[in-house]
PDB file of C-alpha atoms in Angstrom:
ATOM      1  CA  PRO A   1       8.361  -9.097  23.754  1.00 75.00           C
ATOM      2  CA  CYS A   2       8.456  -5.295  23.538  1.00 79.00           C
ATOM      3  CA  HIS A   3       7.337  -3.413  26.667  1.00 81.00           C
ATOM      4  CA  GLY A   4       5.668  -6.626  27.789  1.00 86.00           C
ATOM      5  CA  VAL A   5       3.659  -6.991  24.590  1.00 88.00           C
ATOM      6  CA  ARG A   6       4.059  -9.882  22.151  1.00 90.00           C
ATOM      7  CA  LEU A   7       3.083  -9.230  18.556  1.00 92.00           C
ATOM      8  CA  MET A   8       2.487 -12.850  17.591  1.00 93.00           C
ATOM      9  CA  TYR A   9       0.780 -15.810  19.257  1.00 94.00           C
ATOM     10  CA  LEU A  10      -0.317 -19.372  18.533  1.00 93.00           C
ATOM     11  CA  ASP A  11      -4.075 -19.607  18.085  1.00 90.00           C
ATOM     12  CA  GLY A  12      -6.295 -22.515  19.134  1.00 88.00           C
ATOM     13  CA  LYS A  13      -5.256 -24.454  16.030  1.00 89.00           C
ATOM     14  CA  GLN A  14      -1.558 -23.851  16.759  1.00 91.00           C
ATOM     15  CA  ARG A  15      -1.283 -21.513  13.801  1.00 93.00           C
ATOM     16  CA  LEU A  16       1.095 -18.569  13.883  1.00 94.00           C
ATOM     17  CA  ASN A  17      -1.110 -15.487  14.189  1.00 94.00           C
ATOM     18  CA  VAL A  18      -0.801 -11.783  14.943  1.00 94.00           C
ATOM     19  CA  GLN A  19      -2.602  -9.863  17.649  1.00 93.00           C
ATOM     20  CA  ILE A  20      -4.859  -6.946  16.739  1.00 92.00           C
ATOM     21  CA  GLY A  21      -5.161  -3.952  19.018  1.00 90.00           C
ATOM     22  CA  GLN A  22      -3.191  -1.196  20.700  1.00 85.00           C
ATOM     23  CA  TYR A  23       0.603  -1.470  20.368  1.00 86.00           C
ATOM     24  CA  VAL A  24       0.326  -4.391  17.918  1.00 90.00           C
ATOM     25  CA  GLN A  25      -1.207  -4.444  14.427  1.00 90.00           C
ATOM     26  CA  GLY A  26      -4.242  -2.253  14.002  1.00 89.00           C
ATOM     27  CA  HIS A  27      -5.868  -4.228  11.187  1.00 91.00           C
ATOM     28  CA  ALA A  28      -6.164  -7.861  10.139  1.00 91.00           C
ATOM     29  CA  GLY A  29      -3.296  -8.747   7.818  1.00 95.00           C
ATOM     30  CA  GLN A  30      -1.404  -5.512   8.457  1.00 94.00           C
ATOM     31  CA  LEU A  31       1.901  -7.106   9.507  1.00 96.00           C
ATOM     32  CA  MET A  32       1.833  -9.360   6.446  1.00 96.00           C
ATOM     33  CA  ALA A  33       1.157  -6.316   4.249  1.00 95.00           C
ATOM     34  CA  ILE A  34       4.073  -4.408   5.765  1.00 93.00           C
ATOM     35  CA  LEU A  35       6.454  -7.339   5.312  1.00 96.00           C
ATOM     36  CA  ALA A  36       5.253  -7.745   1.716  1.00 95.00           C
ATOM     37  CA  GLN A  37       6.015  -4.095   1.004  1.00 92.00           C
ATOM     38  CA  CYS A  38       9.467  -4.681   2.539  1.00 92.00           C
ATOM     39  CA  HIS A  39       9.937  -7.574   0.081  1.00 93.00           C
ATOM     40  CA  VAL A  40      10.461 -10.162   2.842  1.00 96.00           C
ATOM     41  CA  PRO A  41      10.826 -13.568   1.097  1.00 97.00           C
ATOM     42  CA  ILE A  42       8.091 -16.152   1.553  1.00 97.00           C
ATOM     43  CA  ASP A  43      10.552 -18.630   3.085  1.00 97.00           C
ATOM     44  CA  TYR A  44      12.005 -16.115   5.568  1.00 97.00           C
ATOM     45  CA  PRO A  45      12.238 -17.778   9.014  1.00 97.00           C
ATOM     46  CA  ILE A  46      10.091 -16.785  12.003  1.00 95.00           C
ATOM     47  CA  HIS A  47      10.987 -18.169  15.434  1.00 94.00           C
ATOM     48  CA  PHE A  48       8.313 -18.292  18.121  1.00 91.00           C
ATOM     49  CA  ASP A  49       8.388 -20.060  21.503  1.00 87.00           C
ATOM     50  CA  GLY A  50      11.224 -22.310  20.411  1.00 90.00           C
ATOM     51  CA  ARG A  51       9.397 -23.368  17.242  1.00 93.00           C
ATOM     52  CA  LYS A  52      10.481 -22.621  13.713  1.00 95.00           C
ATOM     53  CA  PHE A  53       8.012 -21.102  11.282  1.00 96.00           C
ATOM     54  CA  ALA A  54       8.389 -19.224   8.015  1.00 97.00           C
ATOM     55  CA  MET A  55       6.675 -16.294   6.359  1.00 97.00           C
ATOM     56  CA  ARG A  56       4.501 -18.732   4.413  1.00 97.00           C
ATOM     57  CA  ASP A  57       2.962 -19.933   7.701  1.00 97.00           C
ATOM     58  CA  LEU A  58       1.766 -16.418   8.489  1.00 96.00           C
ATOM     59  CA  ILE A  59       0.406 -16.082   4.953  1.00 97.00           C
ATOM     60  CA  GLU A  60      -1.512 -19.360   5.292  1.00 97.00           C
ATOM     61  CA  THR A  61      -3.067 -18.152   8.544  1.00 96.00           C
ATOM     62  CA  GLU A  62      -4.208 -14.947   6.844  1.00 97.00           C
ATOM     63  CA  MET A  63      -5.713 -17.020   4.033  1.00 97.00           C
ATOM     64  CA  LYS A  64      -7.596 -19.224   6.489  1.00 96.00           C
ATOM     65  CA  THR A  65      -9.004 -16.253   8.418  1.00 95.00           C
ATOM     66  CA  CYS A  66     -10.595 -14.317   5.545  1.00 96.00           C
ATOM     67  CA  GLU A  67     -14.067 -13.103   6.473  1.00 95.00           C
ATOM     68  CA  PRO A  68     -16.790 -11.791   4.136  1.00 95.00           C
ATOM     69  CA  ASN A  69     -18.045  -8.239   4.725  1.00 92.00           C
ATOM     70  CA  SER A  70     -14.923  -7.324   6.678  1.00 92.00           C
ATOM     71  CA  GLU A  71     -11.885  -5.151   6.074  1.00 92.00           C
ATOM     72  CA  LEU A  72      -9.688  -7.191   3.726  1.00 95.00           C
ATOM     73  CA  THR A  73      -7.503  -4.284   2.649  1.00 94.00           C
ATOM     74  CA  PHE A  74      -4.221  -5.429   4.149  1.00 94.00           C
ATOM     75  CA  LYS A  75      -4.745  -9.068   3.249  1.00 97.00           C
ATOM     76  CA  LEU A  76      -5.148  -7.973  -0.383  1.00 96.00           C
ATOM     77  CA  ILE A  77      -1.907  -5.949  -0.219  1.00 95.00           C
ATOM     78  CA  GLY A  78      -0.014  -8.951   1.134  1.00 96.00           C
ATOM     79  CA  PHE A  79      -1.617 -11.562  -1.125  1.00 97.00           C
ATOM     80  CA  SER A  80      -1.023  -9.408  -4.214  1.00 95.00           C
ATOM     81  CA  HIS A  81       2.688  -9.720  -3.494  1.00 95.00           C
ATOM     82  CA  TYR A  82       2.952 -13.327  -2.329  1.00 96.00           C
ATOM     83  CA  LEU A  83       0.268 -15.205  -4.306  1.00 95.00           C
ATOM     84  CA  ASP A  84      -0.251 -15.819  -8.014  1.00 92.00           C
ATOM     85  CA  THR A  85      -3.223 -13.965  -9.459  1.00 90.00           C
ATOM     86  CA  GLU A  86      -5.042 -17.255 -10.122  1.00 91.00           C
ATOM     87  CA  THR A  87      -4.536 -18.709  -6.616  1.00 95.00           C
ATOM     88  CA  THR A  88      -7.678 -20.042  -4.931  1.00 97.00           C
ATOM     89  CA  TRP A  89      -8.070 -21.310  -1.369  1.00 97.00           C
ATOM     90  CA  ALA A  90     -10.623 -22.184   1.306  1.00 97.00           C
ATOM     91  CA  ASP A  91     -10.922 -20.398   4.635  1.00 96.00           C
ATOM     92  CA  GLU A  92     -11.335 -22.240   7.950  1.00 95.00           C
ATOM     93  CA  HIS A  93     -15.100 -22.490   7.311  1.00 96.00           C
ATOM     94  CA  GLY A  94     -14.652 -24.005   3.850  1.00 96.00           C
ATOM     95  CA  ARG A  95     -15.606 -20.840   1.927  1.00 97.00           C
ATOM     96  CA  LYS A  96     -13.821 -20.350  -1.376  1.00 98.00           C
ATOM     97  CA  TRP A  97     -11.541 -17.347  -1.883  1.00 98.00           C
ATOM     98  CA  SER A  98      -9.389 -15.820  -4.603  1.00 97.00           C
ATOM     99  CA  ILE A  99      -7.785 -12.479  -5.405  1.00 97.00           C
ATOM    100  CA  PRO A 100     -10.808 -11.528  -7.581  1.00 97.00           C
ATOM    101  CA  ARG A 101     -13.146 -12.244  -4.655  1.00 97.00           C
ATOM    102  CA  LEU A 102     -11.019 -10.043  -2.379  1.00 97.00           C
ATOM    103  CA  ILE A 103     -11.219  -7.281  -5.003  1.00 97.00           C
ATOM    104  CA  HIS A 104     -14.996  -7.691  -5.169  1.00 97.00           C
ATOM    105  CA  GLU A 105     -15.305  -7.509  -1.383  1.00 96.00           C
ATOM    106  CA  GLU A 106     -13.125  -4.398  -1.198  1.00 96.00           C
ATOM    107  CA  ILE A 107     -14.852  -2.468  -3.994  1.00 95.00           C
ATOM    108  CA  ARG A 108     -18.303  -3.058  -2.506  1.00 93.00           C
ATOM    109  CA  GLN A 109     -17.232  -1.458   0.776  1.00 89.00           C
ATOM    110  CA  PRO A 110     -17.122   2.339   1.068  1.00 83.00           C
ATOM    111  CA  ILE A 111     -13.959   4.395   0.775  1.00 83.00           C
ATOM    112  CA  LEU A 112     -15.288   7.274   2.853  1.00 74.00           C
ATOM    113  CA  ASN A 113     -15.732   7.243   6.629  1.00 71.00           C
ATOM    114  CA  THR A 114     -14.861   3.592   7.310  1.00 73.00           C
ATOM    115  CA  ALA A 115     -11.773   2.708   5.244  1.00 75.00           C
ATOM    116  CA  ALA A 116      -8.367   3.090   6.941  1.00 79.00           C
ATOM    117  CA  CYS A 117      -6.540   6.385   6.396  1.00 82.00           C
ATOM    118  CA  GLY A 118      -9.154   7.915   4.143  1.00 85.00           C
ATOM    119  CA  GLY A 119      -9.311   4.854   1.916  1.00 90.00           C
ATOM    120  CA  THR A 120      -5.720   5.141   0.674  1.00 94.00           C
ATOM    121  CA  HIS A 121      -4.794   1.645   1.852  1.00 93.00           C
ATOM    122  CA  ARG A 122      -7.880   0.125   0.222  1.00 95.00           C
ATOM    123  CA  LEU A 123      -6.944   1.874  -3.013  1.00 96.00           C
ATOM    124  CA  SER A 124      -3.354   0.656  -2.640  1.00 95.00           C
ATOM    125  CA  GLY A 125      -4.539  -2.943  -2.310  1.00 95.00           C
ATOM    126  CA  LEU A 126      -6.654  -2.678  -5.443  1.00 96.00           C
ATOM    127  CA  SER A 127      -3.821  -0.935  -7.298  1.00 96.00           C
ATOM    128  CA  LEU A 128      -1.245  -3.565  -6.370  1.00 96.00           C
ATOM    129  CA  ALA A 129      -3.572  -6.366  -7.448  1.00 96.00           C
ATOM    130  CA  VAL A 130      -3.968  -4.698 -10.850  1.00 96.00           C
ATOM    131  CA  LYS A 131      -0.234  -4.054 -11.143  1.00 94.00           C
ATOM    132  CA  LYS A 132       0.602  -7.690 -10.371  1.00 94.00           C
ATOM    133  CA  ARG A 133      -1.812  -8.779 -13.108  1.00 94.00           C
ATOM    134  CA  ILE A 134      -0.169  -6.430 -15.624  1.00 93.00           C
ATOM    135  CA  GLU A 135       3.356  -7.495 -14.659  1.00 92.00           C
ATOM    136  CA  ARG A 136       2.423 -11.133 -15.314  1.00 92.00           C
ATOM    137  CA  GLY A 137       1.142 -10.212 -18.769  1.00 93.00           C
ATOM    138  CA  GLU A 138      -2.374 -11.335 -17.892  1.00 93.00           C
ATOM    139  CA  PRO A 139      -5.560  -9.633 -19.107  1.00 93.00           C
ATOM    140  CA  LEU A 140      -7.352  -7.027 -17.031  1.00 93.00           C
ATOM    141  CA  ASP A 141     -10.688  -8.765 -17.082  1.00 95.00           C
ATOM    142  CA  GLY A 142     -13.508  -9.351 -14.625  1.00 95.00           C
ATOM    143  CA  GLU A 143     -12.793  -7.972 -11.153  1.00 97.00           C
ATOM    144  CA  TYR A 144      -9.348  -6.789 -12.257  1.00 96.00           C
ATOM    145  CA  ALA A 145     -10.978  -4.559 -14.878  1.00 97.00           C
ATOM    146  CA  ARG A 146     -13.393  -3.214 -12.252  1.00 96.00           C
ATOM    147  CA  ALA A 147     -10.486  -2.490  -9.918  1.00 97.00           C
ATOM    148  CA  ALA A 148      -8.506  -0.685 -12.637  1.00 96.00           C
ATOM    149  CA  GLU A 149     -11.501   1.518 -13.482  1.00 97.00           C
ATOM    150  CA  PHE A 150     -12.222   2.161  -9.792  1.00 96.00           C
ATOM    151  CA  VAL A 151      -8.623   3.224  -9.133  1.00 96.00           C
ATOM    152  CA  LYS A 152      -8.495   5.453 -12.217  1.00 97.00           C
ATOM    153  CA  LYS A 153     -11.568   7.390 -11.093  1.00 96.00           C
ATOM    154  CA  TYR A 154     -10.039   8.032  -7.684  1.00 96.00           C
ATOM    155  CA  GLN A 155      -6.745   9.119  -9.258  1.00 97.00           C
ATOM    156  CA  GLN A 156      -8.595  11.730 -11.287  1.00 97.00           C
ATOM    157  CA  TYR A 157     -10.602  12.802  -8.246  1.00 97.00           C
ATOM    158  CA  ALA A 158      -7.483  13.152  -6.081  1.00 97.00           C
ATOM    159  CA  PHE A 159      -5.938  15.565  -8.562  1.00 97.00           C
ATOM    160  CA  ARG A 160      -9.184  17.530  -8.893  1.00 97.00           C
ATOM    161  CA  LEU A 161      -8.962  18.124  -5.141  1.00 97.00           C
ATOM    162  CA  GLN A 162      -5.272  19.099  -5.249  1.00 98.00           C
ATOM    163  CA  ASN A 163      -4.422  22.459  -3.687  1.00 97.00           C
ATOM    164  CA  ARG A 164      -2.535  25.234  -5.477  1.00 96.00           C
ATOM    165  CA  ASP A 165       0.641  24.605  -3.474  1.00 96.00           C
ATOM    166  CA  GLY A 166       0.724  20.994  -4.679  1.00 97.00           C
ATOM    167  CA  SER A 167      -0.539  19.435  -1.449  1.00 97.00           C
ATOM    168  CA  LEU A 168      -3.368  16.920  -1.626  1.00 97.00           C
ATOM    169  CA  SER A 169      -6.670  17.393   0.152  1.00 96.00           C
ATOM    170  CA  THR A 170      -6.564  17.407   3.956  1.00 96.00           C
ATOM    171  CA  GLN A 171     -10.097  15.955   3.799  1.00 95.00           C
ATOM    172  CA  TRP A 172      -8.907  12.806   2.048  1.00 94.00           C
ATOM    173  CA  PHE A 173     -11.602  12.045  -0.578  1.00 93.00           C
ATOM    174  CA  ARG A 174     -14.492  13.753   1.194  1.00 92.00           C
ATOM    175  CA  GLY A 175     -13.851  16.930  -0.766  1.00 93.00           C
ATOM    176  CA  ALA A 176     -11.418  19.829  -1.029  1.00 95.00           C
ATOM    177  CA  GLY A 177      -9.371  20.583   2.063  1.00 94.00           C
ATOM    178  CA  ASP A 178      -6.479  22.934   2.761  1.00 95.00           C
ATOM    179  CA  GLU A 179      -5.992  22.953   6.542  1.00 95.00           C
ATOM    180  CA  ASP A 180      -2.981  24.781   7.989  1.00 93.00           C
ATOM    181  CA  ASP A 181      -2.034  22.033  10.452  1.00 94.00           C
ATOM    182  CA  LEU A 182       1.338  20.597   9.346  1.00 93.00           C
ATOM    183  CA  ASP A 183       0.702  17.177  10.840  1.00 94.00           C
ATOM    184  CA  ARG A 184      -2.591  16.875   9.009  1.00 95.00           C
ATOM    185  CA  ARG A 185      -1.012  17.966   5.726  1.00 95.00           C
ATOM    186  CA  ILE A 186       1.840  15.475   5.868  1.00 95.00           C
ATOM    187  CA  LYS A 187      -0.593  12.729   6.871  1.00 96.00           C
ATOM    188  CA  THR A 188      -2.983  13.226   3.964  1.00 96.00           C
ATOM    189  CA  THR A 189      -0.496  14.227   1.254  1.00 97.00           C
ATOM    190  CA  GLY A 190       1.896  11.445   2.311  1.00 97.00           C
ATOM    191  CA  HIS A 191      -0.756   8.716   2.279  1.00 97.00           C
ATOM    192  CA  ILE A 192      -2.402   9.820  -0.978  1.00 97.00           C
ATOM    193  CA  LEU A 193       0.920  10.282  -2.776  1.00 98.00           C
ATOM    194  CA  GLU A 194       2.102   6.873  -1.569  1.00 97.00           C
ATOM    195  CA  TRP A 195      -0.927   5.263  -3.228  1.00 97.00           C
ATOM    196  CA  LEU A 196      -0.442   7.351  -6.390  1.00 98.00           C
ATOM    197  CA  CYS A 197       3.184   6.208  -6.618  1.00 97.00           C
ATOM    198  CA  TYR A 198       1.936   2.632  -6.602  1.00 95.00           C
ATOM    199  CA  SER A 199      -0.818   3.151  -9.146  1.00 96.00           C
ATOM    200  CA  LEU A 200       0.121   5.857 -11.672  1.00 96.00           C
ATOM    201  CA  SER A 201       1.842   5.024 -14.947  1.00 95.00           C
ATOM    202  CA  ASN A 202       5.451   6.046 -15.601  1.00 94.00           C
ATOM    203  CA  GLU A 203       4.222   8.917 -17.742  1.00 95.00           C
ATOM    204  CA  GLU A 204       1.716  10.134 -15.147  1.00 97.00           C
ATOM    205  CA  LEU A 205       4.418  10.209 -12.461  1.00 97.00           C
ATOM    206  CA  ARG A 206       6.252  12.818 -14.547  1.00 97.00           C
ATOM    207  CA  GLU A 207       3.236  15.009 -15.224  1.00 97.00           C
ATOM    208  CA  PRO A 208       2.988  18.415 -13.467  1.00 97.00           C
ATOM    209  CA  PRO A 209       0.284  17.511 -10.888  1.00 97.00           C
ATOM    210  CA  THR A 210       2.324  14.590  -9.547  1.00 98.00           C
ATOM    211  CA  VAL A 211       5.584  16.541  -9.621  1.00 97.00           C
ATOM    212  CA  ARG A 212       3.920  19.366  -7.673  1.00 98.00           C
ATOM    213  CA  ALA A 213       2.737  16.938  -4.988  1.00 98.00           C
ATOM    214  CA  VAL A 214       6.199  15.359  -4.702  1.00 98.00           C
ATOM    215  CA  THR A 215       7.861  18.770  -4.557  1.00 97.00           C
ATOM    216  CA  TYR A 216       5.440  19.962  -1.875  1.00 97.00           C
ATOM    217  CA  LEU A 217       5.971  16.895   0.303  1.00 97.00           C
ATOM    218  CA  SER A 218       9.756  17.034  -0.111  1.00 97.00           C
ATOM    219  CA  ASN A 219       9.866  20.712   0.784  1.00 96.00           C
ATOM    220  CA  ILE A 220       7.581  20.504   3.826  1.00 94.00           C
ATOM    221  CA  MET A 221       9.598  17.624   5.290  1.00 94.00           C
ATOM    222  CA  TYR A 222      12.926  19.304   4.578  1.00 94.00           C
ATOM    223  CA  SER A 223      11.949  22.745   5.889  1.00 94.00           C
ATOM    224  CA  ASN A 224      10.508  21.170   9.059  1.00 93.00           C
ATOM    225  CA  TYR A 225      13.209  18.530   9.581  1.00 89.00           C
ATOM    226  CA  ASP A 226      13.251  19.118  13.347  1.00 91.00           C
ATOM    227  CA  HIS A 227       9.470  18.785  13.715  1.00 92.00           C
ATOM    228  CA  GLU A 228       8.295  15.858  15.848  1.00 91.00           C
ATOM    229  CA  TRP A 229       6.163  14.172  13.212  1.00 90.00           C
ATOM    230  CA  GLU A 230       3.905  11.317  14.283  1.00 91.00           C
ATOM    231  CA  ILE A 231       5.677   8.121  13.236  1.00 90.00           C
ATOM    232  CA  GLY A 232       2.857   6.743  11.057  1.00 90.00           C
ATOM    233  CA  PRO A 233       2.317   9.788   8.821  1.00 93.00           C
ATOM    234  CA  ARG A 234       6.075  10.427   8.673  1.00 94.00           C
ATOM    235  CA  SER A 235       6.719   6.855   7.563  1.00 94.00           C
ATOM    236  CA  HIS A 236       4.045   6.917   4.850  1.00 95.00           C
ATOM    237  CA  ALA A 237       5.362  10.251   3.566  1.00 97.00           C
ATOM    238  CA  THR A 238       8.926   8.927   3.485  1.00 96.00           C
ATOM    239  CA  HIS A 239       7.752   5.751   1.747  1.00 96.00           C
ATOM    240  CA  ALA A 240       5.932   7.834  -0.877  1.00 97.00           C
ATOM    241  CA  LEU A 241       9.134   9.720  -1.698  1.00 97.00           C
ATOM    242  CA  MET A 242      11.106   6.453  -1.761  1.00 96.00           C
ATOM    243  CA  LEU A 243       8.641   4.907  -4.218  1.00 96.00           C
ATOM    244  CA  TYR A 244       8.827   8.001  -6.414  1.00 97.00           C
ATOM    245  CA  ASP A 245      12.615   7.852  -6.341  1.00 97.00           C
ATOM    246  CA  GLN A 246      12.588   4.167  -7.280  1.00 94.00           C
ATOM    247  CA  ARG A 247      10.300   4.629 -10.235  1.00 95.00           C
ATOM    248  CA  VAL A 248      11.390   8.021 -11.609  1.00 96.00           C
ATOM    249  CA  PHE A 249      15.084   8.419 -10.776  1.00 94.00           C
ATOM    250  CA  GLN A 250      16.647   5.043 -10.030  1.00 92.00           C
ATOM    251  CA  PRO A 251      16.176   3.551 -13.519  1.00 90.00           C
ATOM    252  CA  PHE A 252      18.711   6.143 -14.690  1.00 88.00           C
ATOM    253  CA  ASP A 253      21.207   5.600 -11.862  1.00 86.00           C
ATOM    254  CA  GLY A 254      22.913   2.577 -13.390  1.00 74.00           C
ATOM    255  CA  LYS A 255      22.324  -1.070 -14.111  1.00 62.00           C
ATOM    256  CA  ASP A 256      23.320  -2.158 -10.594  1.00 61.00           C
ATOM    257  CA  THR A 257      20.601  -0.117  -8.878  1.00 52.00           C
ATOM    258  CA  PRO A 258      17.446  -2.132  -8.029  1.00 55.00           C
ATOM    259  CA  VAL A 259      14.118  -0.768  -9.224  1.00 51.00           C
ATOM    260  CA  ALA A 260      10.791  -1.058  -7.449  1.00 48.00           C
ATOM    261  CA  VAL A 261       9.457  -4.607  -7.234  1.00 45.00           C
ATOM    262  CA  TYR A 262       5.951  -3.470  -8.147  1.00 42.00           C
ATOM    263  CA  GLN A 263       7.032  -1.653 -11.288  1.00 42.00           C
ATOM    264  CA  THR A 264       8.147  -3.034 -14.625  1.00 37.00           C
ATOM    265  CA  PRO A 265      11.337  -1.118 -15.558  1.00 35.00           C
ATOM    266  CA  PRO A 266      10.555   1.545 -18.178  1.00 38.00           C
ATOM    267  CA  GLN A 267      12.052   1.590 -21.640  1.00 35.00           C
ATOM    268  CA  VAL A 268      15.392   3.350 -21.881  1.00 29.00           C
ATOM    269  CA  ALA A 269      14.713   7.034 -22.351  1.00 33.00           C
ATOM    270  CA  LYS A 270      16.400   9.019 -25.092  1.00 32.00           C
ATOM    271  CA  SER A 271      17.527  11.596 -22.571  1.00 31.00           C
ATOM    272  CA  ASN A 272      17.231  12.058 -18.835  1.00 33.00           C
ATOM    273  CA  GLN A 273      15.208  15.234 -18.843  1.00 36.00           C
ATOM    274  CA  SER A 274      14.588  17.063 -15.570  1.00 35.00           C
ATOM    275  CA  THR A 275      11.200  16.473 -13.951  1.00 36.00           C
ATOM    276  CA  GLY A 276      11.446  19.579 -11.791  1.00 40.00           C
ATOM    277  CA  VAL A 277      12.253  17.557  -8.674  1.00 39.00           C
ATOM    278  CA  SER A 278      15.813  17.426  -7.364  1.00 37.00           C
ATOM    279  CA  ARG A 279      16.817  14.373  -5.393  1.00 37.00           C
TER     280      ARG A 279
END
């Protein structure tokens, strides 16, 4: 319990579940998605009310509680990490599910107005599903091909909306936006860059538009280090810079340095040329 609130509970079927609402997770599957992005192993233990569970129990609950025409963004993020791309399952009502079905459900729902954080999390889920498919050496066909095309269009659109100082639109994907409010700028640039660091190729991460966004975010956080940032936007911005560091710099730090789980290590470069960003 934290301030009298318990994050988890046992539902009517004695399954380990997570509460949704204020002070707990804000979206279905969000805790699983966070733990997936923290690389928590599937057999990691969870203790609740004197009973022993494991991460896989939480994953199974999320699989059983999939609902059509609902926000499946965070379930897709978590499943893309923990499940094979060909995994199929039935929910508690007997409906058949798979990663391709989740992709289909997510693409058919709008990015604007309803998707969490301007649609960046929905795009991250689709991007991670595609990346998992590529890492396994499997073809980008069917819904995976649709997801790859969908993500690519939004990548191009995000850079078309980029401001001259390198920041990304303060209006998310609704159009161009260059508000002065620092909190708004770190929220939008941090979230959008985080998704781009998941989805762009190694080469695209080193291109000027991406470098400008990384430089802008690094500078605004450094020059305002004593600013009381809201924890969510600050965390997404920090995570974006961590992902960029993992994919662009760490492969050159030495063989003992881990690289990002979601990224296949790049081929050894002929020389470590400067990208214009100092770490």
